PDB file of C-alpha atoms in Angstrom:
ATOM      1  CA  UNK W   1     -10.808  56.744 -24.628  1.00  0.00           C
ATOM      2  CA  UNK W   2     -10.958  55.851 -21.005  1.00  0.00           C
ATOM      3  CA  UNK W   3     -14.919  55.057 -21.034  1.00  0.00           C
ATOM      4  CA  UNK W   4     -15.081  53.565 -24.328  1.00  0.00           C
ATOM      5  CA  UNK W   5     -12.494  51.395 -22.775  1.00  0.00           C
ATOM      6  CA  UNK W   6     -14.131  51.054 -19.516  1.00  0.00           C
ATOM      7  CA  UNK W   7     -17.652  50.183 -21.192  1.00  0.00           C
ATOM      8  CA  UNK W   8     -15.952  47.626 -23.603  1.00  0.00           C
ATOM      9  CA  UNK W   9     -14.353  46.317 -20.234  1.00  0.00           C
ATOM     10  CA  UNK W  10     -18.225  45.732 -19.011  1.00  0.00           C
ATOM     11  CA  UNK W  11     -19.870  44.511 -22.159  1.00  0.00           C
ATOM     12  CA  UNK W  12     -17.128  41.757 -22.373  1.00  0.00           C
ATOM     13  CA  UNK W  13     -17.866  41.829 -26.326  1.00  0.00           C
ATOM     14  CA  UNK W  14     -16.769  38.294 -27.939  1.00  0.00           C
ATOM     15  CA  UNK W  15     -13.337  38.300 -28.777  1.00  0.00           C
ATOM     16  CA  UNK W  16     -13.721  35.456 -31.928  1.00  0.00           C
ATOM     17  CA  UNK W  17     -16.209  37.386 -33.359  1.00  0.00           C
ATOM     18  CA  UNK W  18     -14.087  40.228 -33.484  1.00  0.00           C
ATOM     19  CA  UNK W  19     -10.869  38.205 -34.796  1.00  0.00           C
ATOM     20  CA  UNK W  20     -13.143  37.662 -38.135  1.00  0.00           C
ATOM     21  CA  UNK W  21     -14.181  41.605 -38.583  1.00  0.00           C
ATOM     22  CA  UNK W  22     -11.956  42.591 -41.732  1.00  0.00           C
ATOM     23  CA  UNK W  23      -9.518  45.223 -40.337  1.00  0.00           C
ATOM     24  CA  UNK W  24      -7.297  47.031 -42.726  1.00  0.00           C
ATOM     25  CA  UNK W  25      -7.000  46.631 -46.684  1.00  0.00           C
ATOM     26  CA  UNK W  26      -4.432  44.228 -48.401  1.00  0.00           C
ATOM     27  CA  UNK W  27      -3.147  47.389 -49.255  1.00  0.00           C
ATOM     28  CA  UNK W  28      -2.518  48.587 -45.978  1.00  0.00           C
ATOM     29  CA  UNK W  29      -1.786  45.271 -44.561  1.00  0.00           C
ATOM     30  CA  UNK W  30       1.175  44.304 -46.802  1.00  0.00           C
ATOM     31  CA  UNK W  31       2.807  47.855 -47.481  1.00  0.00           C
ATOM     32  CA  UNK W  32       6.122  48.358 -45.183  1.00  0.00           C
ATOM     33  CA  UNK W  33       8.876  50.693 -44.842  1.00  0.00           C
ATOM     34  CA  UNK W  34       7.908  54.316 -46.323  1.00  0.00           C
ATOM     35  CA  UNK W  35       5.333  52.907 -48.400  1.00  0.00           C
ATOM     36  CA  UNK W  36       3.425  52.487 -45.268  1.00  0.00           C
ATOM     37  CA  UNK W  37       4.150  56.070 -43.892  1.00  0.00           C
ATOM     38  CA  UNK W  38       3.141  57.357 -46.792  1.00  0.00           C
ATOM     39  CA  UNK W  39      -0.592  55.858 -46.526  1.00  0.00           C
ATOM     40  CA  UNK W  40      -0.389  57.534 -42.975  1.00  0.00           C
ATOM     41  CA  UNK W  41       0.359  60.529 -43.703  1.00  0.00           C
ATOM     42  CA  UNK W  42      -2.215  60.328 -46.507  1.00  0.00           C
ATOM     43  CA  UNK W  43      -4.658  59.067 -43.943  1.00  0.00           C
ATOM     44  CA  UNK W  44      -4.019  60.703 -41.325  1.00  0.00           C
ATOM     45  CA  UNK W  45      -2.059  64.409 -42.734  1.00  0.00           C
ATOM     46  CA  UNK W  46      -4.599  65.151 -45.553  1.00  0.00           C
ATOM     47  CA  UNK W  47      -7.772  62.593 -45.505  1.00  0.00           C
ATOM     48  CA  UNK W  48      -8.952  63.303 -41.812  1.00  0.00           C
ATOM     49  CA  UNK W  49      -8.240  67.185 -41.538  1.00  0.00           C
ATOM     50  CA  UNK W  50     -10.058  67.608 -44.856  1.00  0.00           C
ATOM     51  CA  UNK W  51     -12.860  66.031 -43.465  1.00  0.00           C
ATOM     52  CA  UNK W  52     -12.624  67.829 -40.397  1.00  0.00           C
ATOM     53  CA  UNK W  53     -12.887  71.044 -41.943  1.00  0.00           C
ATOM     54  CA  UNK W  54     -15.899  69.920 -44.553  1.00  0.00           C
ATOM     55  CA  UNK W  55     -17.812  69.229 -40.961  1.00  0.00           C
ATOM     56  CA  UNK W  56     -16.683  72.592 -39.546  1.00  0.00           C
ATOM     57  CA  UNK W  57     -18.156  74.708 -42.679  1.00  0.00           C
ATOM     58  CA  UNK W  58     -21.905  72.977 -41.374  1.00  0.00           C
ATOM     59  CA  UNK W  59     -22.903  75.450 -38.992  1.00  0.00           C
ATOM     60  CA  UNK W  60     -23.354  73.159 -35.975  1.00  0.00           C
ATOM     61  CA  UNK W  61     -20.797  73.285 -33.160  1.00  0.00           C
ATOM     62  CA  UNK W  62     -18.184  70.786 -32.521  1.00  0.00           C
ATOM     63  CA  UNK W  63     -19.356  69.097 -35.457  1.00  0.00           C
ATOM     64  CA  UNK W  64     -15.665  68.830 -37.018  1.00  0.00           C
ATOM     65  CA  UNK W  65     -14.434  67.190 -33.655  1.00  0.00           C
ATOM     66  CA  UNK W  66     -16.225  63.481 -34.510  1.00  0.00           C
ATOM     67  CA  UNK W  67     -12.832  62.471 -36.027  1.00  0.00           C
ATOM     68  CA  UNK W  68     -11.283  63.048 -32.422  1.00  0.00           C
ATOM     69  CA  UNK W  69     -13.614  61.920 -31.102  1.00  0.00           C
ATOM     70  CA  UNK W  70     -14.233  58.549 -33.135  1.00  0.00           C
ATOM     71  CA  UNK W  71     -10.774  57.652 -32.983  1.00  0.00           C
ATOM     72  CA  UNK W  72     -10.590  57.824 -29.116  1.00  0.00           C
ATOM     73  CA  UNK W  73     -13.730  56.154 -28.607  1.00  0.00           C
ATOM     74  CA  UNK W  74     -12.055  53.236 -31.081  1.00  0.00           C
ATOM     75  CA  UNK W  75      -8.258  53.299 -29.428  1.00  0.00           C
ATOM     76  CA  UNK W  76     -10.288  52.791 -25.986  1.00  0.00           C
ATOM     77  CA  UNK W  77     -12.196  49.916 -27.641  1.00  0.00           C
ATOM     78  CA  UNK W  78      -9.017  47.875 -29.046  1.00  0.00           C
ATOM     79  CA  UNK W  79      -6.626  48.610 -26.321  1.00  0.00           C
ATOM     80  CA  UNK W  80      -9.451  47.001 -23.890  1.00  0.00           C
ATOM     81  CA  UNK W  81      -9.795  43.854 -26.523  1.00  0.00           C
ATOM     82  CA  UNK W  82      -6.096  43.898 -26.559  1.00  0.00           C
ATOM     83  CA  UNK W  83      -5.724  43.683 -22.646  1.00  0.00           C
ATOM     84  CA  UNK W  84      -9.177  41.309 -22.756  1.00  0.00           C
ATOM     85  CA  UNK W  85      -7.756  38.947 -25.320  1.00  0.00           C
ATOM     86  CA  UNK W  86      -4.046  38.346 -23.450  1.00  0.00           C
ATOM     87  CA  UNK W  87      -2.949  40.558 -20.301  1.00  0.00           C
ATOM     88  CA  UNK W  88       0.988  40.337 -21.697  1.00  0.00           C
ATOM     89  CA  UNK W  89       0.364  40.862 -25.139  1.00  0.00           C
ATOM     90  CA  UNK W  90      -2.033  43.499 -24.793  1.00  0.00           C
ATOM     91  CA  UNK W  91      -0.274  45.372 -22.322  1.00  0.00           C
ATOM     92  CA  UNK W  92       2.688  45.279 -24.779  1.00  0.00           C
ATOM     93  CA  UNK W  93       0.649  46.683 -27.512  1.00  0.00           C
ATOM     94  CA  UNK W  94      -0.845  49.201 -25.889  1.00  0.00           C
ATOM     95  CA  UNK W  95       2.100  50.320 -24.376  1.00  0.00           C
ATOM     96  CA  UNK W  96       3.808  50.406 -27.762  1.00  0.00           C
ATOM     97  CA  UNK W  97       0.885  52.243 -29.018  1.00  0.00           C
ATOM     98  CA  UNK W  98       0.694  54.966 -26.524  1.00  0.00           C
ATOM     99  CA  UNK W  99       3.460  57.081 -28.423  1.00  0.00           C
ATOM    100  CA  UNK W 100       2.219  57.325 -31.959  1.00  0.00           C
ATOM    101  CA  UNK W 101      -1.257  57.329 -30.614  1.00  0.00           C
ATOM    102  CA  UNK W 102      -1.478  60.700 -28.025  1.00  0.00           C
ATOM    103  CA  UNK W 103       0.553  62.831 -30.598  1.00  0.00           C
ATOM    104  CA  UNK W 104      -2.088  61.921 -33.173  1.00  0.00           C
ATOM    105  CA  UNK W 105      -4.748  62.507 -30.893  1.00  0.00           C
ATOM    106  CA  UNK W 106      -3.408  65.849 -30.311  1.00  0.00           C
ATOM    107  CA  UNK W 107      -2.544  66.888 -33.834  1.00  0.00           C
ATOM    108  CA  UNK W 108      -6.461  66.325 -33.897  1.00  0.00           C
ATOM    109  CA  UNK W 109      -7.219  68.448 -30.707  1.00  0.00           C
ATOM    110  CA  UNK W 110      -5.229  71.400 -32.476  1.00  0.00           C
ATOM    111  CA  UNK W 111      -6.513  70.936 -35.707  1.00  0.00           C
ATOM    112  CA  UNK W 112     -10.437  71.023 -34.051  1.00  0.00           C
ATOM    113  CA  UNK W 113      -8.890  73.859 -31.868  1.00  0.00           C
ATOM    114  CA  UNK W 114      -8.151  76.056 -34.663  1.00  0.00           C
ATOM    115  CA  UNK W 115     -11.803  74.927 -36.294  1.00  0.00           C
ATOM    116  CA  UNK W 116     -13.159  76.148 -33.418  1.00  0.00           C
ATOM    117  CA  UNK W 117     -12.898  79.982 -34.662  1.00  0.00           C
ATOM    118  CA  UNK W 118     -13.605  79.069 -37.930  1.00  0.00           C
ATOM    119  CA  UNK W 119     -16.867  77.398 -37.372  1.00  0.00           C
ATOM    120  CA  UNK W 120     -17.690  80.047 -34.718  1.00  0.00           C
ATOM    121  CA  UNK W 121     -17.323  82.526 -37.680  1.00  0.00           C
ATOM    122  CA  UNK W 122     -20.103  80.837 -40.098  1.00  0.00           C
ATOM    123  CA  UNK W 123     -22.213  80.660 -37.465  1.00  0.00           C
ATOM    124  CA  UNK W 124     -22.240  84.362 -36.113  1.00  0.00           C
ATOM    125  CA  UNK W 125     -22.021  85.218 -40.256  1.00  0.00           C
ATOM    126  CA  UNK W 126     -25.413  82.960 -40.417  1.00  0.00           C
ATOM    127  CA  UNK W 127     -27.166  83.675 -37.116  1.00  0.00           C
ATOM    128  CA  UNK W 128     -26.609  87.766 -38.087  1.00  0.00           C
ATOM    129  CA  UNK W 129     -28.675  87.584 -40.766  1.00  0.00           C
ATOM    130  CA  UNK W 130     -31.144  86.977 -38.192  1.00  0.00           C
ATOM    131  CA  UNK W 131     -30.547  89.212 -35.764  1.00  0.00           C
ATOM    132  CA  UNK W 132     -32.158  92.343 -35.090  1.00  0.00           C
ATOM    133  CA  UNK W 133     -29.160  93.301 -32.721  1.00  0.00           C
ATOM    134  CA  UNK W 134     -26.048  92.164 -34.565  1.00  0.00           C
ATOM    135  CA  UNK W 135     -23.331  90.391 -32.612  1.00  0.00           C
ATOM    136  CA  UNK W 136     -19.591  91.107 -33.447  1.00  0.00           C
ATOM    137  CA  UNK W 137     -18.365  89.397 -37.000  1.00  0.00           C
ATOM    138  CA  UNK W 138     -15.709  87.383 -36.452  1.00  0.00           C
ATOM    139  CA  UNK W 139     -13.966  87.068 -39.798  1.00  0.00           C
ATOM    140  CA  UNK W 140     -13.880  84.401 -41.750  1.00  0.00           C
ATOM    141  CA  UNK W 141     -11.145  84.963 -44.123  1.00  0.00           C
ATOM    142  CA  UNK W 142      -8.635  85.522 -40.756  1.00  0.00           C
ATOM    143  CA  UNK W 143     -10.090  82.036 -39.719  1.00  0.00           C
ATOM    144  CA  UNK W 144      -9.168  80.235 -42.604  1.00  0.00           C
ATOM    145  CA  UNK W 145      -6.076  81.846 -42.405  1.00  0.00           C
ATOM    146  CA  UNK W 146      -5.617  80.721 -39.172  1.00  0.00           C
ATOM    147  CA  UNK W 147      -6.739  77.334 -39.616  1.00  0.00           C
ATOM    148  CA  UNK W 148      -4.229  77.229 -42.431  1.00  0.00           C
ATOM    149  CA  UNK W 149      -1.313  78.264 -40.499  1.00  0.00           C
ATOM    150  CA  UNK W 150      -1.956  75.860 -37.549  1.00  0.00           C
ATOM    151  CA  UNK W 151      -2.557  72.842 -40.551  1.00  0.00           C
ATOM    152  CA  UNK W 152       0.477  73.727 -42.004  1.00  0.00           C
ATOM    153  CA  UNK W 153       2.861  74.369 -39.180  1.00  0.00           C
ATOM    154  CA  UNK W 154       1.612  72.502 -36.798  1.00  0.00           C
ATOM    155  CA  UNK W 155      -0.871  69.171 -38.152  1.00  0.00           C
ATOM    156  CA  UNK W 156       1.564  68.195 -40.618  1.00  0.00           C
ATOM    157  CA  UNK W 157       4.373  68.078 -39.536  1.00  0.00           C
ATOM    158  CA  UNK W 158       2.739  66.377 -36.682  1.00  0.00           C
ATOM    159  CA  UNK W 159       1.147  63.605 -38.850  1.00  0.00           C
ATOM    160  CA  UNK W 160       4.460  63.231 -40.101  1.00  0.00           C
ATOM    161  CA  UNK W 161       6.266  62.179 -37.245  1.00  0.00           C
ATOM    162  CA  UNK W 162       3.136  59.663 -36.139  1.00  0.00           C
ATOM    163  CA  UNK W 163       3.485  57.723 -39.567  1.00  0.00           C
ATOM    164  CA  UNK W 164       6.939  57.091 -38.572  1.00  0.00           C
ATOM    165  CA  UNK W 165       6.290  56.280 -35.334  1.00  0.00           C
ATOM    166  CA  UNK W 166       3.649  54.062 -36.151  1.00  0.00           C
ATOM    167  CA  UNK W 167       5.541  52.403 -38.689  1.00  0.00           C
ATOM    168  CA  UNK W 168       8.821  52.269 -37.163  1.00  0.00           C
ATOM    169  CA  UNK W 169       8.819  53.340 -33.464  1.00  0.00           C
ATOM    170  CA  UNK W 170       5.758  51.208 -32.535  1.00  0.00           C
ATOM    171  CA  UNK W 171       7.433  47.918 -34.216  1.00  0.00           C
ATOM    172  CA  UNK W 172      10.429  48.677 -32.399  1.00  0.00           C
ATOM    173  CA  UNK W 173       8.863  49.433 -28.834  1.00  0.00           C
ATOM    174  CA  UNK W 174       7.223  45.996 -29.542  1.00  0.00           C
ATOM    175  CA  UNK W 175       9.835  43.618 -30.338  1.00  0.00           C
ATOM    176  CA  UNK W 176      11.897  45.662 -26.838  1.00  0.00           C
ATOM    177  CA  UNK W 177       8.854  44.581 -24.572  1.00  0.00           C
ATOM    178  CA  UNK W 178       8.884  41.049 -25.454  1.00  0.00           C
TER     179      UNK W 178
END
């Protein structure tokens, strides 16, 4: 997040041409109250960890983690436009941000974190095959127990609490730094 932000700092990208990008969908942009939690924990509880673990069944490491990834490399991007476009409003936004936006990050980290074995497993399952000297098995069935355990105790109820505090929380934290 830091050198996305850093790099956007440099680049100095043009703020008006920015303003006209189309952001989020009618949809998302007029739904309030629990209507709008709900599409966050949709987003953000079930549409991103599924697509985490579709990219950790490819046998390729760290593969699952773009998600994390992407959405640091974009919260670096917009706080630095933010802060860029007006010092007071920006720092008001990112600071009003910063709450919903590191617990999501880190329901991601744990989420990738219990990948991690998972993915490991395909790929000593796959790379065996190859091997003349086999390397331990790590199972895969304990893994996607595992991963379902930490998705269930841990992700969701973490994605949870973000869609409230980015629909309630970061409104209020707002309108109190004005």
């Amino acid at each position: 997040m830091l050198i996305s932000g850093i790099i956007t700092y440099i680049v100095n990208p043009n703020i008006e041409i920015i303003k006209n990008i189309q952001g989020l969908s009618e949809d998302k942009q007029r739904a309030e109250g629990l209507e709008k939690v709900w599409q966050y924990i949709i987003n953000n509880g079930f549409k991103v960890p599924l697509q985490m673990l579709i990219l950790s069944i490819i046998p390729i490491p760290f593969l699952y983690s773009a998600n994390l990834i992407s959405t640091s490399i974009l919260t670096g991007f917009v706080f630095t436009l933010l802060i860029r476009f007006d010092l007071h409003i920006g720092l008001i936004g990112v600071g009003s941000s910063i709450p919903h936006t590191v617990l999501e990050l880190l329901s991601y980290a744990v989420f990738a974190a219990a990948l991690y074995l998972f993915n490991k497993s395909i790929i000593r399952t796959i790379s065996n095959l190859f091997r003349k000297n086999k390397k331990a098995k790590i199972s895969i069935l304990k893994s996607i127990v595992t991963v379902a355990q930490v998705y269930i105790l841990l992700v969701l109820p973490l994605s949870i609490i973000v869609a409230f505090l980015e629909t309630y929380f970061t409104n209020f934290l707002m309108d109190l730094l004005k």
